[in-house]
JSON list of C-alpha atoms in Angstrom, two decimals:
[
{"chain": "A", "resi": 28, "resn": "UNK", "atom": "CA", "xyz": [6.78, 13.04, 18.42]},
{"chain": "A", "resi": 29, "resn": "UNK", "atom": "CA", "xyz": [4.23, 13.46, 15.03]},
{"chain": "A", "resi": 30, "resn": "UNK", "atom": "CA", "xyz": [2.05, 16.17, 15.09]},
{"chain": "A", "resi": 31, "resn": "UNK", "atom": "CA", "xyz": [-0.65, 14.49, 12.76]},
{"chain": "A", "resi": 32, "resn": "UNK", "atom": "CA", "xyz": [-1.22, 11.03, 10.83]},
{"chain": "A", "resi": 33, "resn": "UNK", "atom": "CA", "xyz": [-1.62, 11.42, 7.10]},
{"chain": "A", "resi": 34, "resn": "UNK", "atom": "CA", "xyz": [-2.92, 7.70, 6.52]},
{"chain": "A", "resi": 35, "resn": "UNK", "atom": "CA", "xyz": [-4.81, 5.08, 8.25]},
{"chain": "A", "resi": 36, "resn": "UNK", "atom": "CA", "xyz": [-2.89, 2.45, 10.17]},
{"chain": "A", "resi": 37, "resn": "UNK", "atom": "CA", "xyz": [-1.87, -1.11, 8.91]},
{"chain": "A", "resi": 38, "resn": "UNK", "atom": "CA", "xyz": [-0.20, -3.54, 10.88]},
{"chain": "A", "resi": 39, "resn": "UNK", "atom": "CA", "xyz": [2.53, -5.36, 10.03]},
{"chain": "A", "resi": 40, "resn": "UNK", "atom": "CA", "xyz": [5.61, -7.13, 11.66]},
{"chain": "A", "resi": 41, "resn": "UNK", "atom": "CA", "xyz": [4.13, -6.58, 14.72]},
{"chain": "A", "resi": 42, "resn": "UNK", "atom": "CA", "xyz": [3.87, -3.16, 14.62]},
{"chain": "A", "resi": 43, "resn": "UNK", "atom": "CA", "xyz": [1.45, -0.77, 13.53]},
{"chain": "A", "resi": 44, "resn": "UNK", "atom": "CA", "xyz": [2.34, 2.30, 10.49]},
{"chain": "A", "resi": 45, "resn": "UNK", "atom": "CA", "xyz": [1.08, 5.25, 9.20]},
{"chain": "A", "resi": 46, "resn": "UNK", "atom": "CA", "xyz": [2.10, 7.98, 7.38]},
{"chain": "A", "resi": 47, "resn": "UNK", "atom": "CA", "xyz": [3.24, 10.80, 9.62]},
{"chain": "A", "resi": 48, "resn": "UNK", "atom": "CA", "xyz": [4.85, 14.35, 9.86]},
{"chain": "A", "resi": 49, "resn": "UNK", "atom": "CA", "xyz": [6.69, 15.32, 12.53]},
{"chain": "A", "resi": 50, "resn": "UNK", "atom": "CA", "xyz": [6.74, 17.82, 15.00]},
{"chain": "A", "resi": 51, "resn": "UNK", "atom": "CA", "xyz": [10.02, 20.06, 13.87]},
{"chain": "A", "resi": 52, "resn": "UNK", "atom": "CA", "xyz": [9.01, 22.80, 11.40]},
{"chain": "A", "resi": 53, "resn": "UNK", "atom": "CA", "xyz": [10.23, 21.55, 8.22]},
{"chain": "A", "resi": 54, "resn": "UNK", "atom": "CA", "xyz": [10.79, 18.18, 8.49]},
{"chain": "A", "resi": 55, "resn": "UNK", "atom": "CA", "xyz": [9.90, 15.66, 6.21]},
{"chain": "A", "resi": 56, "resn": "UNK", "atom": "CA", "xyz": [6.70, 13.59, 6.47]},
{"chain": "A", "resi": 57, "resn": "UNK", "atom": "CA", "xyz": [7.90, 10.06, 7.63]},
{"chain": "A", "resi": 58, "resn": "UNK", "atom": "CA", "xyz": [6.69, 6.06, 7.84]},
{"chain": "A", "resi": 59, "resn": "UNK", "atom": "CA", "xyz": [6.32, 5.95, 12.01]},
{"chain": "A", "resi": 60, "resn": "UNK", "atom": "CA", "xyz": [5.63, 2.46, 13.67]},
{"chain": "A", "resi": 61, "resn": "UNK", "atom": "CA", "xyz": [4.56, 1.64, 16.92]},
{"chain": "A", "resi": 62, "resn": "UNK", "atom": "CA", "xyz": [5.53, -1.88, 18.17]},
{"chain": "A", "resi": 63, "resn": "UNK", "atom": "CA", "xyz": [2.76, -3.32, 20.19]},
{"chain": "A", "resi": 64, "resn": "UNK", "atom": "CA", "xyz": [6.04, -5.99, 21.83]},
{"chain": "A", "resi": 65, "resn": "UNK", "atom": "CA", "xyz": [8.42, -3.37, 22.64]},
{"chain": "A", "resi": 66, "resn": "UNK", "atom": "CA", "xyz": [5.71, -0.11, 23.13]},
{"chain": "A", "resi": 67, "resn": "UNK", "atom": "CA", "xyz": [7.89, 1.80, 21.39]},
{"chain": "A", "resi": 68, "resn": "UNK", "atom": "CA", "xyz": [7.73, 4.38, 18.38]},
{"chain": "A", "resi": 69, "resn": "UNK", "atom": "CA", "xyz": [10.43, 3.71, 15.32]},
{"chain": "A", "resi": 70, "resn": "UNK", "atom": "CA", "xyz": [10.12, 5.42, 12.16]},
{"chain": "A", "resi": 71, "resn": "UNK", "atom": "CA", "xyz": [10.53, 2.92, 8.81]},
{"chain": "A", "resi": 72, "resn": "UNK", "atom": "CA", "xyz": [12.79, 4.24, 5.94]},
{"chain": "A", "resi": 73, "resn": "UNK", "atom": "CA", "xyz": [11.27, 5.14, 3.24]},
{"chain": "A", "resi": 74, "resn": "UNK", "atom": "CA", "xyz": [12.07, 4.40, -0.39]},
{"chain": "A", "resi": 75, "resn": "UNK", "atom": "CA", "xyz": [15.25, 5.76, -1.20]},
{"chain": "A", "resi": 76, "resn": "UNK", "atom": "CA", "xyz": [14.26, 8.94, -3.67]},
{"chain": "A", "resi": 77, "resn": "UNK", "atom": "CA", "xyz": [10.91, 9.02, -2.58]},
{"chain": "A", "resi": 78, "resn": "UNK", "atom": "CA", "xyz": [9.99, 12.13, -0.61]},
{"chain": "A", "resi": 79, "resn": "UNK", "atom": "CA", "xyz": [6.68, 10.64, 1.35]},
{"chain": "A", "resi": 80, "resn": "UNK", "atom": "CA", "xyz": [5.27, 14.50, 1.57]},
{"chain": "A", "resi": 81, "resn": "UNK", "atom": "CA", "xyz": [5.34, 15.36, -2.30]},
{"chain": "A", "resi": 82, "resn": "UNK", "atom": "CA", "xyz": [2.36, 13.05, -3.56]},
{"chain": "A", "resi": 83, "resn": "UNK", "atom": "CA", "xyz": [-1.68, 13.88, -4.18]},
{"chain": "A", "resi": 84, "resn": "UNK", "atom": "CA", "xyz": [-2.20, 10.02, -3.19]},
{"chain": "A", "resi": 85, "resn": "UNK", "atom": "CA", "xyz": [0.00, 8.47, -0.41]},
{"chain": "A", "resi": 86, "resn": "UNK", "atom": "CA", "xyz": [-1.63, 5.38, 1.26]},
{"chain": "A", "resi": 87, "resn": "UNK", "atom": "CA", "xyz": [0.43, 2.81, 3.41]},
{"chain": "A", "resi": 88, "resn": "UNK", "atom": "CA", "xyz": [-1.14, -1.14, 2.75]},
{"chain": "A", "resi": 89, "resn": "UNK", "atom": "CA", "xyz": [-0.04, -4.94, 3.37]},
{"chain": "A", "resi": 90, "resn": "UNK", "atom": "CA", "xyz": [0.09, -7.01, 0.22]},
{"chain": "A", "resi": 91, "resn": "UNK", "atom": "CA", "xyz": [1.64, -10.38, 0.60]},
{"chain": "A", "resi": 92, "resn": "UNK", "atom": "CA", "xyz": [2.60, -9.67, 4.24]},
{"chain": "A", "resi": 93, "resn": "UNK", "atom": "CA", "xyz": [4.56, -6.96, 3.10]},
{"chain": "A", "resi": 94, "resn": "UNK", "atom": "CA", "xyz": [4.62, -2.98, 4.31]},
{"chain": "A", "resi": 95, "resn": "UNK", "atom": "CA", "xyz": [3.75, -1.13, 1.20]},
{"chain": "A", "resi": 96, "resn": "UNK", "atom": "CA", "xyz": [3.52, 2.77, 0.11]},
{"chain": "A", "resi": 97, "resn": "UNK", "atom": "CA", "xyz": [1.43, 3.89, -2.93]},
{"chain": "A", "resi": 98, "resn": "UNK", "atom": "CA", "xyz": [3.21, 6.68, -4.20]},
{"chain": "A", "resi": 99, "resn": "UNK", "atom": "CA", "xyz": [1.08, 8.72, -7.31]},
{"chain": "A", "resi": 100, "resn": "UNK", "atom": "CA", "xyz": [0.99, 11.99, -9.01]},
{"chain": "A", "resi": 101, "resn": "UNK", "atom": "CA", "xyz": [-1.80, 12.93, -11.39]},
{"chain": "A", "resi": 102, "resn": "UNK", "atom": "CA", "xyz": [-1.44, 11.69, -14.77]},
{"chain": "A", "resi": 103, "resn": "UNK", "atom": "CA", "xyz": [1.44, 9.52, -14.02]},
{"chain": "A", "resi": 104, "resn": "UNK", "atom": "CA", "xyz": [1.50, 5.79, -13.21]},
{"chain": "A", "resi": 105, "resn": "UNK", "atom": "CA", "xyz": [0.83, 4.74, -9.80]},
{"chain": "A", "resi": 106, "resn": "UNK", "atom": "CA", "xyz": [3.82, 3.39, -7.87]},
{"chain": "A", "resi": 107, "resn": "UNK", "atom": "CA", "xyz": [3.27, 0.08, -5.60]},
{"chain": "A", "resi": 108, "resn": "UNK", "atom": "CA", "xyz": [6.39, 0.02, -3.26]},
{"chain": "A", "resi": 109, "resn": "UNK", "atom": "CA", "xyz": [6.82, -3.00, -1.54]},
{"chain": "A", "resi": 110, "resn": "UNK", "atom": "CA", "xyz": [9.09, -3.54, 1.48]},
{"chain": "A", "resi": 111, "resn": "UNK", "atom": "CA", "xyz": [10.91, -7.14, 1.17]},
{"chain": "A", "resi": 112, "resn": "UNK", "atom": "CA", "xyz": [12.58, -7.28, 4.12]},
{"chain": "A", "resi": 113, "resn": "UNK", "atom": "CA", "xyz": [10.96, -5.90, 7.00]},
{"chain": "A", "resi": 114, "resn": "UNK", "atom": "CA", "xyz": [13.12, -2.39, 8.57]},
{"chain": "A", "resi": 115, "resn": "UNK", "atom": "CA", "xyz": [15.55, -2.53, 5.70]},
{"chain": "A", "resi": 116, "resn": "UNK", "atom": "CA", "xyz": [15.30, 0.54, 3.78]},
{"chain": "A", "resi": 117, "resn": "UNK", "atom": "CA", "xyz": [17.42, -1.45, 0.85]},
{"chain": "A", "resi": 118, "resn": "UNK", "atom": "CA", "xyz": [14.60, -3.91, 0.29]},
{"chain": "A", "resi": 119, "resn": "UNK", "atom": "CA", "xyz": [11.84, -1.12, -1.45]},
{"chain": "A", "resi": 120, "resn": "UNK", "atom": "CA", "xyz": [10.88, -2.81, -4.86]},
{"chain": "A", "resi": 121, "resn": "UNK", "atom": "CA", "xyz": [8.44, -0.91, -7.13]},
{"chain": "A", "resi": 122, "resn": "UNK", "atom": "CA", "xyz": [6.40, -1.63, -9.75]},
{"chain": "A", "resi": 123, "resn": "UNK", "atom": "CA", "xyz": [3.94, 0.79, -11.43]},
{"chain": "A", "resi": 124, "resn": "UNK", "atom": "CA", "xyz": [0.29, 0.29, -12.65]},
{"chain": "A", "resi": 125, "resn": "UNK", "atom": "CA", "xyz": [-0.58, 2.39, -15.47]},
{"chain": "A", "resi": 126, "resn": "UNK", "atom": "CA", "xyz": [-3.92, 3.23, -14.67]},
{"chain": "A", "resi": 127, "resn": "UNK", "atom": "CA", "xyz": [-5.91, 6.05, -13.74]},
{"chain": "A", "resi": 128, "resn": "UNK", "atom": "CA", "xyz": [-4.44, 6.11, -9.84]},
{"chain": "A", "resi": 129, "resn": "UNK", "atom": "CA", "xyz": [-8.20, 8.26, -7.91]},
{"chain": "A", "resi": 130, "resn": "UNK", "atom": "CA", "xyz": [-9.60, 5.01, -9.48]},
{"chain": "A", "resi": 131, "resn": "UNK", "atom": "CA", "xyz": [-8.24, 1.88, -8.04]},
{"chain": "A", "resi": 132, "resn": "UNK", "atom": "CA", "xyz": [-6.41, 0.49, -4.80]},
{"chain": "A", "resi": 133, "resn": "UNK", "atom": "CA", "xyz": [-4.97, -2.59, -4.39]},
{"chain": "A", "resi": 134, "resn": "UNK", "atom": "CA", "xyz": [-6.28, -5.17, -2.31]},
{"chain": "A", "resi": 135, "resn": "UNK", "atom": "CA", "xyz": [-4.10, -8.68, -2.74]},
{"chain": "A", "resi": 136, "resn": "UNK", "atom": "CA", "xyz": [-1.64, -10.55, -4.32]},
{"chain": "A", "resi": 137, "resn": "UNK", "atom": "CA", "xyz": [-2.04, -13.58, -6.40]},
{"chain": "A", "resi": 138, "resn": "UNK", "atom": "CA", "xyz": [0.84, -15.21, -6.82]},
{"chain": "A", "resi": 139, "resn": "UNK", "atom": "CA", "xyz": [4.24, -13.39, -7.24]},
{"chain": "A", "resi": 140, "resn": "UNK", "atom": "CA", "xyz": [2.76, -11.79, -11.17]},
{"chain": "A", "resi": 141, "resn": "UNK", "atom": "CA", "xyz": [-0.81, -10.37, -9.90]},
{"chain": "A", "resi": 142, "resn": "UNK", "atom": "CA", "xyz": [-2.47, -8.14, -8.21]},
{"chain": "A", "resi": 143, "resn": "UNK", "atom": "CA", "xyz": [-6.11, -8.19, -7.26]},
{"chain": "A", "resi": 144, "resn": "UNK", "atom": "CA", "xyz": [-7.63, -4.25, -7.55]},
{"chain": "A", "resi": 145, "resn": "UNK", "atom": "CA", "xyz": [-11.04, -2.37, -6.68]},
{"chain": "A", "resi": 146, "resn": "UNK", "atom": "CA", "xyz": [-12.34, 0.58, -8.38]},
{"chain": "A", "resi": 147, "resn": "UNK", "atom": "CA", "xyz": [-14.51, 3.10, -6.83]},
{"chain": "A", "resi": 148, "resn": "UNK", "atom": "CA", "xyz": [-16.88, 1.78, -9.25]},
{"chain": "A", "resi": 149, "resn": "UNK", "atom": "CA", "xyz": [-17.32, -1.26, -7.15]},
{"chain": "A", "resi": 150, "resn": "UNK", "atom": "CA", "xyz": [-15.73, -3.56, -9.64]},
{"chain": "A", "resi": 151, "resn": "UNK", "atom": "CA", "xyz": [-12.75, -5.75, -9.23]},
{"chain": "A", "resi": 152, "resn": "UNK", "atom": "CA", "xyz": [-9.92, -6.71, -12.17]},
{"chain": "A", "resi": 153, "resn": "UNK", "atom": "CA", "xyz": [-6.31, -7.96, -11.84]},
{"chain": "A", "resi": 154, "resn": "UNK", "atom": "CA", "xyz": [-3.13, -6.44, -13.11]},
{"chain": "A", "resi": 155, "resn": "UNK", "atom": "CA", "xyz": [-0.35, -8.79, -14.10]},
{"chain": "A", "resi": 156, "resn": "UNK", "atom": "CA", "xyz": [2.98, -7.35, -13.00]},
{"chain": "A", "resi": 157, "resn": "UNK", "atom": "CA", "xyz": [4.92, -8.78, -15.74]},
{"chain": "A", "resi": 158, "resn": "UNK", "atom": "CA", "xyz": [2.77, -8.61, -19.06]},
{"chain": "A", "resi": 159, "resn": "UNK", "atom": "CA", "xyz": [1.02, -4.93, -17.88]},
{"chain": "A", "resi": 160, "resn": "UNK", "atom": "CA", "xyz": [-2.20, -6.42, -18.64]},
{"chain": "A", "resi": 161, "resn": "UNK", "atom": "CA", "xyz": [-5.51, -5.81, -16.67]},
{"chain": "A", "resi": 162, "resn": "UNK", "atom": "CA", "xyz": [-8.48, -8.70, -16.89]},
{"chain": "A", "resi": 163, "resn": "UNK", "atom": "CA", "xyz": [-11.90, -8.42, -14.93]},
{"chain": "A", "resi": 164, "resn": "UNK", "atom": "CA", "xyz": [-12.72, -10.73, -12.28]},
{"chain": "A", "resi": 165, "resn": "UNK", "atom": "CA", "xyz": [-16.61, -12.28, -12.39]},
{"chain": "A", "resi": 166, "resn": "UNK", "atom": "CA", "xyz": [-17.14, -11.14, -9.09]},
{"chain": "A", "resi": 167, "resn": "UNK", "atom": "CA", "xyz": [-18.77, -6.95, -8.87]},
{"chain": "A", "resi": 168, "resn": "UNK", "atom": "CA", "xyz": [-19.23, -5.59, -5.56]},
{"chain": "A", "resi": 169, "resn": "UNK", "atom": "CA", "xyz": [-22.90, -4.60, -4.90]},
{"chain": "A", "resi": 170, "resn": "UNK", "atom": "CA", "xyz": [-22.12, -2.89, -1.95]},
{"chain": "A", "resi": 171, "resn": "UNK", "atom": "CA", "xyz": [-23.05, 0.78, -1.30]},
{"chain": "A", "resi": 172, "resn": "UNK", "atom": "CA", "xyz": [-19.56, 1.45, -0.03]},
{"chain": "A", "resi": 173, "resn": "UNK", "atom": "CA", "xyz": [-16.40, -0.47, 0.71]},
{"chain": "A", "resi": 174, "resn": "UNK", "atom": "CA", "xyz": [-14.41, 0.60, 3.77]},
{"chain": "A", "resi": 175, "resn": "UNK", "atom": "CA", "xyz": [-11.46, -0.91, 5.60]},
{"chain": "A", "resi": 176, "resn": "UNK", "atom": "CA", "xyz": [-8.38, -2.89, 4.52]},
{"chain": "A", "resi": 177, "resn": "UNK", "atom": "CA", "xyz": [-7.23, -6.54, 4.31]},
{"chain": "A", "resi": 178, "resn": "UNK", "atom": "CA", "xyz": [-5.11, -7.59, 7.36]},
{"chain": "A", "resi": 179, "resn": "UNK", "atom": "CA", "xyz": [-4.34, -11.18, 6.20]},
{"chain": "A", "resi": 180, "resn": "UNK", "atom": "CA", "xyz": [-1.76, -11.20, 3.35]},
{"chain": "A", "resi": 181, "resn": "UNK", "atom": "CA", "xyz": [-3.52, -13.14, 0.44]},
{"chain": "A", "resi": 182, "resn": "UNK", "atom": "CA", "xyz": [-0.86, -14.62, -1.52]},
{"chain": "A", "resi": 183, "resn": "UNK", "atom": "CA", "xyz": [-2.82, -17.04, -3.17]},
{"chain": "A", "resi": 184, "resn": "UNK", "atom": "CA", "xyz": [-5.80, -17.22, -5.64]},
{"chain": "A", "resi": 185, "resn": "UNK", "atom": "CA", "xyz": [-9.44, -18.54, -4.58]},
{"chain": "A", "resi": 186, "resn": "UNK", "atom": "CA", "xyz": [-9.70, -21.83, -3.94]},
{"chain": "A", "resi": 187, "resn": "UNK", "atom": "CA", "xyz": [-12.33, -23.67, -5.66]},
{"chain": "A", "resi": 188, "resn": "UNK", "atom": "CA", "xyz": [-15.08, -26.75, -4.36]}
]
């Protein structure tokens, strides 16, 4: 089957992913799923082009409800791949964020333009999609550490009163 996990689980579609490499000497590191239904392994396509094994920073995430790889090499743009259609290999969409990549993670969508990031400097900021432009949020975590991931897609802003 895999012979280690190279990312934390997220679950999606009923079925939880990582990032994986596989047994056979030489094979490529894959996107495995295990449906919790069916109790059965499946491995995901990946991006077409995108060689899962080849990156400094590989993380699997959910934003929007969707699966999503983020693909970066130092001093290049980080790549957000989003899968549209759940176990359709056809359905990767990127976009890029043009930002140090060590220094952020997405957390959420806001609508179909933004995207809601952290730093490791505890502070969050959104990217538009469209316009490439980055604005801070008011909100500054004041937490030692942040751990985990969201599990809830969050497709729309905060609501207010």
């Amino acid at each position: 089957m895999y012979k280690k996990t190279l990312s934390p689980g997220v679950f999606v579609d009923g079925a939880i992913h990582w990032l994986a490499r596989s047994r056979k000497p030489g094979s490529p590191s894959v996107i495995a799923a295990f449906s919790l239904a069916h109790e059965v392994f499946v491995e995901i396509p990946a991006p077409r082009g995108v060689d899962v094994h080849m990156f400094v920073f590989k993380k699997l995430l959910v934003l929007g409800g969707c699966l999503c790889l983020i693909n970066a090499r130092e001093n290049d743009p980080m790549d957000v791949w989003t899968m549209k259609e759940y176990g359709l290999g056809e359905s990767w969409t990127k976009f890029s964020i043009d930002y140090e990549w060590d220094l952020v993670k997405p957390l959420c969508l806001m609508g179909d333009e933004e995207v809601v990031l952290v730093t490791h400097f505890r502070k969050l900021f959104v990217y538009n999609r469209r316009e490439g432009t980055f604005r801070d949020m008011v909100a500054t975590l004041r937490l030692l550490h942040l751990h985990g991931d969201p599990c809830l897609p969050c497709s729309h802003g905060p609501k207010s009163g």
